[in-house]
Structure formats: C-alpha cells, structure tokens
C-alpha cells in the first residue's frame, strides 16, 4: 500500500489516508452501535439468577464487575457460577440459583472482600443486612400449609428463624376445627439467601427467591397511612367529629359502638316502652 | 510459492528441529502453564511420608510452617484479576480502565495488581501479553500456520490501525452505557475464563476468530482488530526488551521471518534499514516479542536484546558501520 503511492503526489496519499481512516472509523462506529444495543439486551438478568451478597444494583453491578471469578473461588460452598456465553446471565458475571445451591450465609462473607472493584460492596459486613433478593410464597395453591397440612420446612430452615419467615395461624375452613400454619415472609429481615426455596418439599418450590425489583411493591411516595401519622403526631390530624346528638325519648340514651340503646329508668321498674314489641303493635291497634 | 510451503526448512537444517522451534516451544509452555496454574486444584493436605518420599516430607514441613496452605488455590480468578497464593494480586489494566470509565473506584488489591502488571509490561514490552500469555494466540497462530500450509493468499484489506479505533470503542462504550460492554464479546477473556470456569458456547466465538484469520484476513484478529493487543502495545512503546537484528548483514533474503511474523511490517525497518541509517532494533511497539523470527532464521540474524543495543552502531552505520560488524 505504501509502496504503490510512492511516486504519486502527496495529496493522493492524503486523500487515500483520510478515506481509509473514515472507512475504519465508520466501520468501528457502526460496530459500536451494534455492540451497544446487543449489550443492552444481553445485560438483562433472568429472575432465577441471584447475585452474591453485597452486589450493587444490577446496572451499577454490570459497570463494576470485571468478571474475574474471585468470588466464585472464595465461596466455601461452591454455589457461585459465572455466566457463560449462551446463558441468559450476562457473560462472566457471578450468580447462584437458590433452588439448587442457595447462599449459606457465612458470617465472614468471604466472597465480598476479594472483589477487586467493589461490585460486591465491601461496606456490607453483616450478612443479615444482605439483600440478595426476597423470598416470596408464590404459589398458595400448591403450598401444603394452605391445605391445612403441617410442613413449616421453610420456616424452620430459615437462618433468621422467626423473623424473616413467621407462621400465621388461620382458621381451617375445610375441617372447621383445625388451624392453617401459614408461612409469611417479612422483607425487613429476609436476606434472599434461598435456603427456603432449596428446602421446599414440593416438586417445584412454592416459595421462591425473586430479585427485589420483581418481589417488592412500593406505595406512592405521597401516600400517608392515617393511623401511623396519628401516632406520630400524637393526636388526630383532622378536626374531631362533633359528638352526635340523638333525638330520643326521655330516659333513653344511645351509646355508639357500645351497649347501644340504654334505658335510664328513674327508680321505677316501668319502662317507657314495653320490652315486648307486640305490645307496641297491639297498642297501636287499640288506639284506633 | 513453493518457498511459502517450506517456511523454516533452512533453519531446521541449520539448527536442528529444537533450535528452529525454541521460542515457539517456550511460548507454548508459558501460555499453557499460565492456564494450568489457574486450573490447578486446591493444594492437598498432609501427605503420607511412607509413600510420598522426599516430596511428601517437604510438603508436610511447608504445611507446618503455613497451615493455611492446605485447601488453597494456587491462583484464583482469571486474567481480568487474580490472586496468587493469597498474596500476589494481579489486575488487567485494560479491563480495569473500562471499569473505571463505567464509574468504579477500584480497591487496594486491584490497584497494587494493576501497578505490578503495568510495570512488568513496561519492561518486557506490552505485547508480550499477546504472544506469551493470551490463549487466543494459540488459535490465531494455528490459523496462520494453516493459511501458509494451504497457501491461502487472499486477505481482506483491514488496516492495522483499526485496533486503535476498537480500543477507543471499548473505552467509550462504558462511558456511554455505564456497563463493561466489551467483556460481553472479548474472545480473549472469554476463552481464558471459559477454560477456567466453563466455556458455554464461547467456542463459537473462538472458532469464528480462527476462521476469520484463516479465510478472511491474514493476522486479522491479533494484528488488526483486537483492542486488548492495541492497549498492551501502548504499554510497549518504550520497553527495553526488544528483538534486535544483530547480524542483519548476514540476511540472505529468504523472507521466512516475514512469512511467520504476525506483525510483518515491524521487521523491515530494522532488517533492511541499514542504508537509511536505521538501527537494527525492532522498535515498533506492535512487535510481540514472540521470537519466531529468531527461530526461523537459518543465519541467526535476530536475537533478543535491549532497545539500546546497537545505538552506537546506529550512529556509525551511516559512515563506517560495516567495519564494526564481524561477519
């Protein structure tokens, strides 16, 4: 290439050079756009792949994780895998599948300090503060606790026993005399470790770990819970109702949400109206 | 044409088979043993001294000294970042730079690791990474070898500077998207990580690199497109370790070095530049220091040396250089 232009004028060389540059730049630029769009698609994490404890929010994580696999090597339970080309998980990033290998919640969280780029947040030192996902009892039709059977395996295996999953007793309508022991997940304590999903006795787990953004709803920010606000303020925040005046016969009071009608007989046993409703009806007839 | 089919035949005749493949064999050992270290299983516990003999007692005494050795990985991680024997961190500067552009503050280990790596490649020339470490090199070398065997001449015209555009692209994408986009495609990390952690369908990518080099473009991937190599070449612009055409006057124009060199353009100035007053050192940072030209030359024209060797010769070569050079 350089030889061919040796004898020609400089401008031809320059034009050729600029042309080549432009072609290369355009080619690489086009490729960049393609890569960018593909990356956008390839970066989405499937719901059943859970990131290790301390992982940054997914979009930040993908900018921070350099796919070195050090966390994989330092997991003593070998639960972590790196996404491979062809998987739904972004290539080279670490994840675990809670149904087959849940996080065992090591107290010293060995996977975090080895991360060279803070993709696993080093400020997480207490494993109970990890929020890898959230357990959700997705299928109440299959969960045998809802059938009135005693299972409670998820409740018992939970490493934050009694706090992340509690048992709520409900009436068993089928038998009419037993209780249902319903497992209920509490997001303020659940780390999303997945031990409950692993332990679920069903063919397909009824309780599953979902990424936080799929598992949690969120109240509108403007929303205020009346009774909470009342407690905070120490008093009602709206003008209290004026006490209702009932227009009742003399000697009768009405106690709202209490005893109801109260007859205040002044000493005498005789009531202003008979306790037998028929008397009133008959009296009406006689008067005519 | 016939010449092409027997590249290195004269060298084998002159130096013997091992002499003509010395650096190639050393490079393959280097590449494979680096891979092997990452694959080496965890270190064993106490060995039985009755069956293990000297090695077992040696190992047991090491374990007495450092009990934490038991069950330890020799090297953890992969080329992106690794930890050797829990003391030596190494980090790839190209991927760390992408992460930094995506908004990451690296940790102490990553910074120490990247300083060690950059320091090393500043000394030995950046593209030593390509020829002595990178696993894709074995793939593209195989393609290049087959290309010569089959006598495939056609090659798409992709300028060698494309790789620097690619390098720019890998650094711009994390700035724009906040995600390390190149790592979704990078055949280099994909192959190495694949061998260490599981390949998935990454072999398709490796196969396409092979076919691209074989059928589409000569030295196409490593020599024209790969942004990783481009990055490392920038580390090698001032490195002291270089290939030097010390006995360039002995060159008999067999062209074997040009045939095997993956960056053939780097040879000419040093080998043929004597009349123009150019020194015998291959100064281009795109020379991968692979040593194939040393192997393949029957006349032992090339050798590893320092970038400063022959500087004096350089100055005199214009006037009376010939007299200084023996034979």
Coordinates of C-alpha atoms in Angstrom, one line a residue, chain A residues 1 3 16 20-25 28-29 31-36 38-40 42-43 59-60 62-70 72-74 82-87 90-93 113-118 120 122, chain B residues 38-39 73 75-78 80-83 86 91 95-96 98-99 102-110 157 159 161-162 165-166 169 173 177-185 190 193 196-202 205 268:
Chain A
X1 CA 0.0 0.0 0.0
X3 CA 4.8 1.4 -2.0
X16 CA -6.3 7.8 0.4
X20 CA -9.1 4.8 4.9
X21 CA -9.5 6.5 8.3
X22 CA -13.0 7.4 7.6
X23 CA -13.9 3.9 6.5
X24 CA -12.3 2.4 9.5
X25 CA -13.9 4.9 11.8
X28 CA -15.9 0.6 14.1
X29 CA -18.6 3.2 14.9
X31 CA -20.0 -1.9 15.2
X32 CA -20.1 0.1 18.4
X33 CA -23.7 0.9 18.0
X34 CA -24.4 -2.8 17.3
X35 CA -22.5 -3.9 20.4
X36 CA -24.2 -1.3 22.5
X38 CA -26.8 -6.1 21.9
X39 CA -25.2 -5.4 25.3
X40 CA -28.4 -3.7 26.4
X42 CA -27.6 -9.3 26.9
X43 CA -27.3 -7.4 30.2
X59 CA -27.0 -1.6 36.3
X60 CA -24.2 -0.5 38.5
X62 CA -22.5 -4.5 35.3
X63 CA -20.2 -1.5 35.2
X64 CA -18.3 -2.6 38.2
X65 CA -17.8 -6.4 37.8
X66 CA -14.7 -7.2 35.8
X67 CA -15.7 -10.9 35.6
X68 CA -12.6 -12.2 37.3
X69 CA -14.3 -15.0 39.3
X70 CA -12.5 -14.4 42.5
X72 CA -16.5 -17.9 42.8
X73 CA -13.2 -19.3 44.1
X74 CA -13.7 -18.0 47.6
X82 CA -20.0 -17.4 36.1
X83 CA -22.4 -16.7 33.3
X84 CA -21.3 -18.4 30.1
X85 CA -21.9 -17.3 26.6
X86 CA -25.2 -18.7 25.6
X87 CA -26.6 -18.4 29.2
X90 CA -24.5 -11.7 31.3
X91 CA -21.3 -13.4 30.3
X92 CA -18.7 -13.8 33.0
X93 CA -20.8 -12.4 35.9
X113 CA -13.5 -8.8 50.5
X114 CA -11.9 -10.5 47.4
X115 CA -13.9 -8.4 44.9
X116 CA -11.3 -6.0 43.4
X117 CA -13.8 -3.4 42.2
X118 CA -16.5 -3.1 44.9
X120 CA -19.7 -6.7 45.8
X122 CA -17.2 -4.0 50.8
Chain B
X38 CA -5.4 -21.2 37.2
X39 CA -6.8 -24.7 36.8
X73 CA -6.0 -22.5 45.3
X75 CA -4.1 -19.0 41.5
X76 CA -7.6 -17.8 41.9
X77 CA -9.6 -15.8 39.3
X78 CA -8.6 -15.3 35.7
X80 CA -9.1 -10.0 34.5
X81 CA -8.0 -10.2 38.1
X82 CA -6.2 -12.9 40.0
X83 CA -4.8 -13.7 43.4
X86 CA -3.4 -15.3 48.7
X91 CA -5.2 -7.0 37.6
X95 CA -10.5 -4.1 31.8
X96 CA -9.9 -2.1 35.0
X98 CA -13.1 0.2 31.3
X99 CA -14.5 -0.4 34.8
X102 CA -18.0 2.9 34.0
X103 CA -17.7 4.6 37.4
X104 CA -15.8 2.2 39.6
X105 CA -13.4 3.0 42.4
X106 CA -11.0 0.0 42.4
X107 CA -9.8 -1.5 45.7
X108 CA -6.3 -1.6 47.1
X109 CA -5.6 -5.1 45.7
X110 CA -6.8 -4.1 42.3
X157 CA -8.0 -5.1 3.5
X159 CA -5.7 -1.5 8.2
X161 CA -4.7 0.8 12.9
X162 CA -8.3 -0.4 13.2
X165 CA -10.3 2.5 16.9
X166 CA -11.5 -0.6 18.5
X169 CA -14.6 2.0 21.2
X173 CA -18.9 2.3 25.5
X177 CA -23.6 2.9 28.8
X178 CA -22.1 2.6 32.3
X179 CA -21.5 -1.1 31.6
X180 CA -18.4 -3.0 30.6
X181 CA -19.7 -3.8 27.2
X182 CA -16.6 -5.2 25.6
X183 CA -16.4 -8.1 28.1
X184 CA -19.6 -9.5 26.6
X185 CA -17.7 -10.1 23.4
X190 CA -14.0 -15.4 27.1
X193 CA -12.4 -17.7 31.5
X196 CA -11.0 -22.0 33.8
X197 CA -14.7 -21.6 34.7
X198 CA -16.7 -23.2 31.9
X199 CA -16.8 -22.4 28.2
X200 CA -20.6 -22.4 27.3
X201 CA -20.9 -21.6 23.7
X202 CA -17.9 -19.3 23.7
X205 CA -16.6 -17.1 19.1
X268 CA 11.6 -4.3 7.6

